[in-house]
Amino acid sequence: MTNPETGVKTLLKNGVDHGHGHKHDHDHDDHHHEGDDVPHMHGPGGEIISLEAAVLGKNDKIAAQNRGWFQGRGVIALNIVSSPGAGKTTLLESTIRQMKDEVEITVVEGDQMTANDAERIQQAGARALQINTGAGCHLEADMIAAAARSLDPQPGSIMMIENVGNLVCPAMFDLGEKMKIAVISTTEGEDKPIKYPHMFRAVEWVVINKMDLAPHVDFDEETCRKNILQVNPGAKILCLSARTGEGMDEWCAALGALQA
């Protein structure tokens, strides 16, 4: 559905709920209830079938197709993850304004409700598509397949996927991206990487945002870097402020180098 006032298209996930609390427009025969210690069902012979594996297996097949689609077109897809309020959307806005004359950037926005972020992205100068997941805590590969078809990113472009704000569920779901990038902020403290190690192991880059606020919140950059590298020794770390522009040149240069 498209908002006639803003022109932002929103994909609503209606259809079969496969157990993460959100709806899908494709069929699933399985149901995973979040919070179960071991998601399973009993088959005719009494065997326990792991539905977590079934759900992830289906997702991974679509993710592989997405990856092939992106690679075939020369599109760089980046999965941006963070907790709510880390500044993902502000970072994307600043990136678009700084790089829009160099490369086309399209954006997929994942939120439970509203098209607010997609509207902000469009105002910054990029085409955007909003995916509302309802009660869902993450994006999945089939959603990205539909979004990519709708946005139709051009060869050589960058497609930014701003995942739902959550440092748990998105770590498990491959979307077909080139890589995951975590954004944390100085206002969150230094211990997010060791509190959520699965997510920080899954990423290749970590952006420490809101560096302009670091002196006001007693943020210890050295400790934060140590915690990131403890969990993921190979992580590339970039410190910046999307609001003031500090560190944005290095960030944009790193994105540009991905096209080489």
Coordinates of N, CA and C in Angstrom, one line a residue, residues 40-167:
H40 N 9.3 -27.4 19.2 CA 9.2 -28.7 18.6 C 7.7 -29.0 18.4
M41 N 7.6 -30.1 17.6 CA 6.3 -30.8 17.5 C 6.5 -32.3 17.4
H42 N 5.5 -33.1 17.8 CA 5.6 -34.5 17.7 C 5.0 -35.0 16.4
G43 N 5.8 -35.8 15.7 CA 5.4 -36.4 14.4 C 4.6 -37.7 14.7
P44 N 4.2 -38.3 13.6 CA 3.4 -39.6 13.8 C 4.1 -40.6 14.6
G45 N 5.4 -40.7 14.4 CA 6.2 -41.7 15.1 C 6.6 -41.3 16.5
G46 N 6.2 -40.1 16.9 CA 6.6 -39.6 18.2 C 7.9 -38.9 18.2
E47 N 8.5 -38.8 17.0 CA 9.8 -38.1 17.0 C 9.6 -36.6 17.2
I48 N 10.6 -35.9 17.7 CA 10.6 -34.5 17.9 C 11.2 -33.8 16.7
I49 N 10.5 -33.0 16.1 CA 11.0 -32.3 14.9 C 11.3 -30.8 15.3
S50 N 12.5 -30.4 15.1 CA 12.9 -29.0 15.5 C 12.3 -28.0 14.5
L51 N 11.3 -27.2 15.0 CA 10.7 -26.3 14.1 C 11.6 -25.0 13.9
E52 N 12.5 -24.8 14.9 CA 13.5 -23.7 14.7 C 14.3 -24.0 13.5
A53 N 14.8 -25.2 13.4 CA 15.6 -25.6 12.2 C 14.8 -25.5 10.9
A54 N 13.5 -25.9 11.0 CA 12.7 -25.8 9.8 C 12.5 -24.4 9.3
V55 N 12.2 -23.5 10.3 CA 12.0 -22.1 9.9 C 13.2 -21.5 9.4
L56 N 14.4 -21.7 10.0 CA 15.6 -21.2 9.6 C 16.0 -21.8 8.3
G57 N 15.7 -23.0 8.1 CA 16.1 -23.7 6.8 C 15.4 -23.0 5.6
K58 N 14.1 -22.8 5.8 CA 13.3 -22.1 4.7 C 13.8 -20.7 4.5
N59 N 14.1 -20.0 5.6 CA 14.6 -18.7 5.5 C 16.0 -18.7 4.7
D60 N 16.8 -19.6 5.0 CA 18.2 -19.6 4.5 C 18.1 -19.9 3.0
K61 N 17.1 -20.7 2.5 CA 17.0 -21.0 1.1 C 16.6 -19.7 0.3
I62 N 15.7 -19.0 0.9 CA 15.3 -17.7 0.3 C 16.5 -16.7 0.3
A63 N 17.2 -16.7 1.5 CA 18.3 -15.8 1.6 C 19.4 -16.1 0.5
A64 N 19.6 -17.4 0.3 CA 20.6 -17.7 -0.8 C 20.2 -17.2 -2.1
Q65 N 18.9 -17.3 -2.4 CA 18.3 -16.8 -3.7 C 18.5 -15.2 -3.7
N66 N 18.2 -14.6 -2.6 CA 18.4 -13.1 -2.5 C 19.9 -12.8 -2.8
R67 N 20.8 -13.5 -2.2 CA 22.2 -13.2 -2.3 C 22.6 -13.3 -3.8
G68 N 22.1 -14.4 -4.4 CA 22.4 -14.6 -5.8 C 21.9 -13.4 -6.7
W69 N 20.7 -13.0 -6.3 CA 20.0 -11.9 -7.0 C 20.8 -10.6 -6.9
F70 N 21.2 -10.3 -5.7 CA 22.0 -9.1 -5.4 C 23.4 -9.2 -6.1
Q71 N 24.0 -10.3 -6.0 CA 25.4 -10.4 -6.7 C 25.2 -10.4 -8.2
G72 N 24.2 -11.0 -8.7 CA 24.0 -10.9 -10.2 C 23.8 -9.5 -10.7
R73 N 23.2 -8.7 -9.9 CA 23.0 -7.3 -10.3 C 24.1 -6.3 -9.8
G74 N 25.0 -6.8 -9.0 CA 26.0 -6.0 -8.5 C 25.5 -5.0 -7.5
V75 N 24.5 -5.4 -6.7 CA 23.9 -4.6 -5.7 C 24.5 -5.0 -4.3
I76 N 25.0 -4.1 -3.5 CA 25.5 -4.3 -2.2 C 24.4 -4.2 -1.2
A77 N 24.0 -5.3 -0.6 CA 22.9 -5.2 0.4 C 23.6 -5.3 1.8
L78 N 23.2 -4.4 2.7 CA 23.8 -4.3 4.0 C 22.6 -4.4 5.0
N79 N 22.8 -5.3 6.0 CA 21.8 -5.5 7.0 C 22.2 -4.7 8.3
I80 N 21.5 -3.6 8.6 CA 21.9 -2.7 9.7 C 21.1 -3.1 10.9
V81 N 21.7 -3.5 12.0 CA 21.1 -4.0 13.2 C 21.5 -3.1 14.4
S82 N 20.6 -3.0 15.3 CA 20.9 -2.3 16.6 C 19.7 -2.5 17.5
S83 N 19.9 -2.0 18.8 CA 18.8 -1.9 19.7 C 18.0 -0.6 19.3
P84 N 16.8 -0.5 19.8 CA 16.0 0.8 19.4 C 16.7 2.0 19.9
G85 N 16.7 3.0 19.1 CA 17.3 4.3 19.6 C 18.8 4.5 19.4
A86 N 19.4 3.6 18.8 CA 20.9 3.7 18.6 C 21.2 4.7 17.5
G87 N 20.3 5.1 16.7 CA 20.5 6.1 15.7 C 20.7 5.5 14.3
K88 N 20.1 4.4 14.0 CA 20.3 3.8 12.6 C 19.7 4.7 11.6
T89 N 18.5 5.2 11.8 CA 17.8 6.0 10.7 C 18.6 7.3 10.5
T90 N 19.0 7.9 11.6 CA 19.8 9.2 11.5 C 21.1 8.9 10.7
L91 N 21.7 7.8 11.0 CA 23.0 7.4 10.3 C 22.7 7.3 8.8
L92 N 21.6 6.6 8.4 CA 21.2 6.4 7.0 C 20.9 7.8 6.4
E93 N 20.2 8.6 7.1 CA 19.9 9.9 6.5 C 21.2 10.7 6.2
S94 N 22.1 10.7 7.1 CA 23.3 11.4 6.9 C 24.1 10.8 5.8
T95 N 24.1 9.5 5.7 CA 24.8 8.8 4.6 C 24.3 9.1 3.3
I96 N 23.0 9.1 3.2 CA 22.3 9.4 1.9 C 22.7 10.8 1.4
R97 N 22.6 11.8 2.4 CA 22.8 13.2 2.0 C 24.3 13.3 1.5
Q98 N 25.2 12.6 2.1 CA 26.6 12.7 1.8 C 27.0 11.9 0.6
M99 N 26.3 10.8 0.3 CA 26.7 10.0 -0.8 C 25.8 9.9 -2.0
K100 N 24.7 10.6 -2.0 CA 23.7 10.4 -3.0 C 24.1 10.9 -4.4
D101 N 25.2 11.7 -4.5 CA 25.7 12.1 -5.8 C 26.7 11.1 -6.3
E102 N 27.1 10.2 -5.5 CA 28.1 9.2 -5.9 C 27.6 7.9 -6.2
V103 N 26.5 7.5 -5.5 CA 25.9 6.1 -5.6 C 24.5 6.2 -5.3
E104 N 23.7 5.3 -6.0 CA 22.3 5.2 -5.6 C 22.2 4.4 -4.3
I105 N 21.4 4.9 -3.4 CA 21.1 4.2 -2.2 C 19.6 4.0 -2.1
T106 N 19.2 2.7 -1.9 CA 17.8 2.4 -1.6 C 17.7 1.9 -0.2
V107 N 16.6 2.0 0.5 CA 16.5 1.6 1.9 C 15.2 0.8 2.1
V108 N 15.4 -0.3 2.8 CA 14.3 -1.1 3.3 C 14.2 -0.8 4.8
E109 N 13.0 -0.3 5.3 CA 12.9 0.0 6.7 C 12.0 -1.0 7.4
G110 N 12.5 -1.6 8.4 CA 11.7 -2.6 9.2 C 11.3 -2.0 10.5
D111 N 10.0 -2.0 10.8 CA 9.5 -1.5 12.1 C 8.2 -2.3 12.3
Q112 N 7.8 -2.4 13.6 CA 6.6 -3.1 13.9 C 5.4 -2.3 13.4
M113 N 5.4 -0.9 13.5 CA 4.3 -0.1 13.1 C 4.9 1.2 12.5
T114 N 4.1 1.9 11.8 CA 4.3 3.2 11.2 C 5.3 3.2 10.0
A115 N 5.2 4.2 9.2 CA 6.1 4.4 8.1 C 7.0 5.7 8.3
N116 N 7.1 6.0 9.6 CA 7.9 7.3 9.9 C 9.3 7.3 9.4
D117 N 10.0 6.1 9.6 CA 11.4 6.1 9.2 C 11.6 6.1 7.7
A118 N 10.7 5.4 7.0 CA 10.8 5.4 5.5 C 10.5 6.8 5.0
E119 N 9.6 7.6 5.6 CA 9.3 8.9 5.2 C 10.6 9.8 5.4
R120 N 11.3 9.6 6.5 CA 12.5 10.4 6.8 C 13.6 10.1 5.7
I121 N 13.7 8.8 5.4 CA 14.7 8.4 4.4 C 14.3 9.0 3.0
Q122 N 13.1 9.0 2.7 CA 12.7 9.6 1.4 C 13.0 11.1 1.4
Q123 N 12.7 11.8 2.5 CA 13.0 13.2 2.6 C 14.5 13.5 2.5
A124 N 15.3 12.5 2.9 CA 16.8 12.7 2.8 C 17.3 12.5 1.3
G125 N 16.4 11.9 0.5 CA 16.8 11.8 -0.9 C 16.9 10.4 -1.5
A126 N 16.4 9.4 -0.8 CA 16.6 8.0 -1.3 C 15.2 7.4 -1.4
R127 N 15.1 6.4 -2.3 CA 13.9 5.7 -2.4 C 13.8 4.7 -1.2
A128 N 12.6 4.5 -0.6 CA 12.5 3.7 0.6 C 11.2 2.9 0.5
L129 N 11.3 1.7 1.2 CA 10.1 0.9 1.3 C 10.0 0.5 2.8
Q130 N 8.8 0.6 3.3 CA 8.6 0.3 4.8 C 8.0 -1.1 4.9
I131 N 8.5 -1.9 5.7 CA 8.0 -3.2 6.1 C 7.5 -3.1 7.5
N132 N 6.2 -3.3 7.8 CA 5.7 -3.4 9.1 C 5.5 -4.8 9.5
T133 N 6.1 -5.2 10.6 CA 6.1 -6.6 11.0 C 5.1 -6.9 12.1
G134 N 4.3 -5.9 12.5 CA 3.3 -6.2 13.5 C 4.0 -6.4 14.8
A135 N 3.8 -7.6 15.4 CA 4.5 -8.0 16.7 C 5.8 -8.6 16.4
G136 N 6.2 -8.7 15.1 CA 7.5 -9.4 14.8 C 8.7 -8.6 15.2
C137 N 9.8 -9.3 15.6 CA 10.9 -8.7 16.1 C 12.1 -8.7 15.2
H138 N 11.9 -9.0 13.9 CA 13.0 -9.0 12.9 C 12.4 -9.1 11.5
L139 N 13.3 -8.8 10.5 CA 12.9 -9.0 9.1 C 13.4 -10.4 8.7
E140 N 12.8 -11.0 7.7 CA 13.1 -12.3 7.2 C 13.4 -12.2 5.7
A141 N 14.0 -13.2 5.1 CA 14.5 -13.2 3.8 C 13.4 -13.0 2.7
D142 N 12.2 -13.6 3.0 CA 11.1 -13.5 2.0 C 10.6 -12.0 2.0
M143 N 10.7 -11.3 3.1 CA 10.3 -9.9 3.1 C 11.3 -9.1 2.3
I144 N 12.6 -9.4 2.4 CA 13.6 -8.7 1.6 C 13.4 -9.0 0.1
A145 N 13.1 -10.3 -0.2 CA 12.9 -10.6 -1.6 C 11.7 -9.7 -2.2
A146 N 10.6 -9.6 -1.5 CA 9.5 -8.8 -2.0 C 10.0 -7.3 -2.1
A147 N 10.7 -6.8 -1.1 CA 11.1 -5.4 -1.1 C 12.1 -5.1 -2.2
A148 N 13.0 -6.1 -2.5 CA 13.9 -5.9 -3.6 C 13.2 -5.8 -4.9
R149 N 12.2 -6.7 -5.1 CA 11.4 -6.6 -6.4 C 10.7 -5.3 -6.5
S150 N 10.2 -4.8 -5.4 CA 9.5 -3.5 -5.5 C 10.4 -2.3 -5.7
L151 N 11.6 -2.3 -5.0 CA 12.5 -1.2 -5.1 C 13.3 -1.2 -6.4
D152 N 13.6 -2.5 -6.9 CA 14.4 -2.7 -8.1 C 15.7 -1.8 -8.1
P153 N 16.6 -2.1 -7.1 CA 17.8 -1.3 -7.0 C 18.6 -1.5 -8.3
Q154 N 19.3 -0.4 -8.7 CA 20.1 -0.4 -9.9 C 21.4 -1.1 -9.7
P155 N 22.0 -1.6 -10.8 CA 23.3 -2.2 -10.7 C 24.3 -1.2 -10.2
G156 N 25.2 -1.7 -9.3 CA 26.2 -0.9 -8.7 C 25.7 -0.1 -7.5
S157 N 24.5 -0.2 -7.1 CA 23.9 0.6 -6.0 C 24.1 -0.1 -4.7
I158 N 23.7 0.6 -3.6 CA 23.7 0.0 -2.2 C 22.3 0.0 -1.7
M159 N 21.9 -1.2 -1.2 CA 20.6 -1.3 -0.6 C 20.8 -1.5 0.9
M160 N 20.4 -0.5 1.7 CA 20.5 -0.6 3.1 C 19.2 -1.2 3.7
I161 N 19.3 -2.2 4.6 CA 18.2 -2.8 5.2 C 18.3 -2.5 6.7
E162 N 17.4 -1.6 7.1 CA 17.4 -1.2 8.5 C 16.4 -2.2 9.2
N163 N 17.0 -3.1 10.0 CA 16.2 -4.1 10.6 C 15.5 -3.6 11.8
V164 N 14.5 -4.3 12.3 CA 13.7 -4.0 13.5 C 14.7 -3.8 14.7
G165 N 14.5 -2.8 15.5 CA 15.4 -2.6 16.6 C 15.4 -3.7 17.6
N166 N 16.4 -4.5 17.6 CA 16.4 -5.7 18.4 C 17.8 -6.3 18.3
L167 N 18.5 -6.7 19.4 CA 19.8 -7.3 19.4 C 19.8 -8.8 19.6

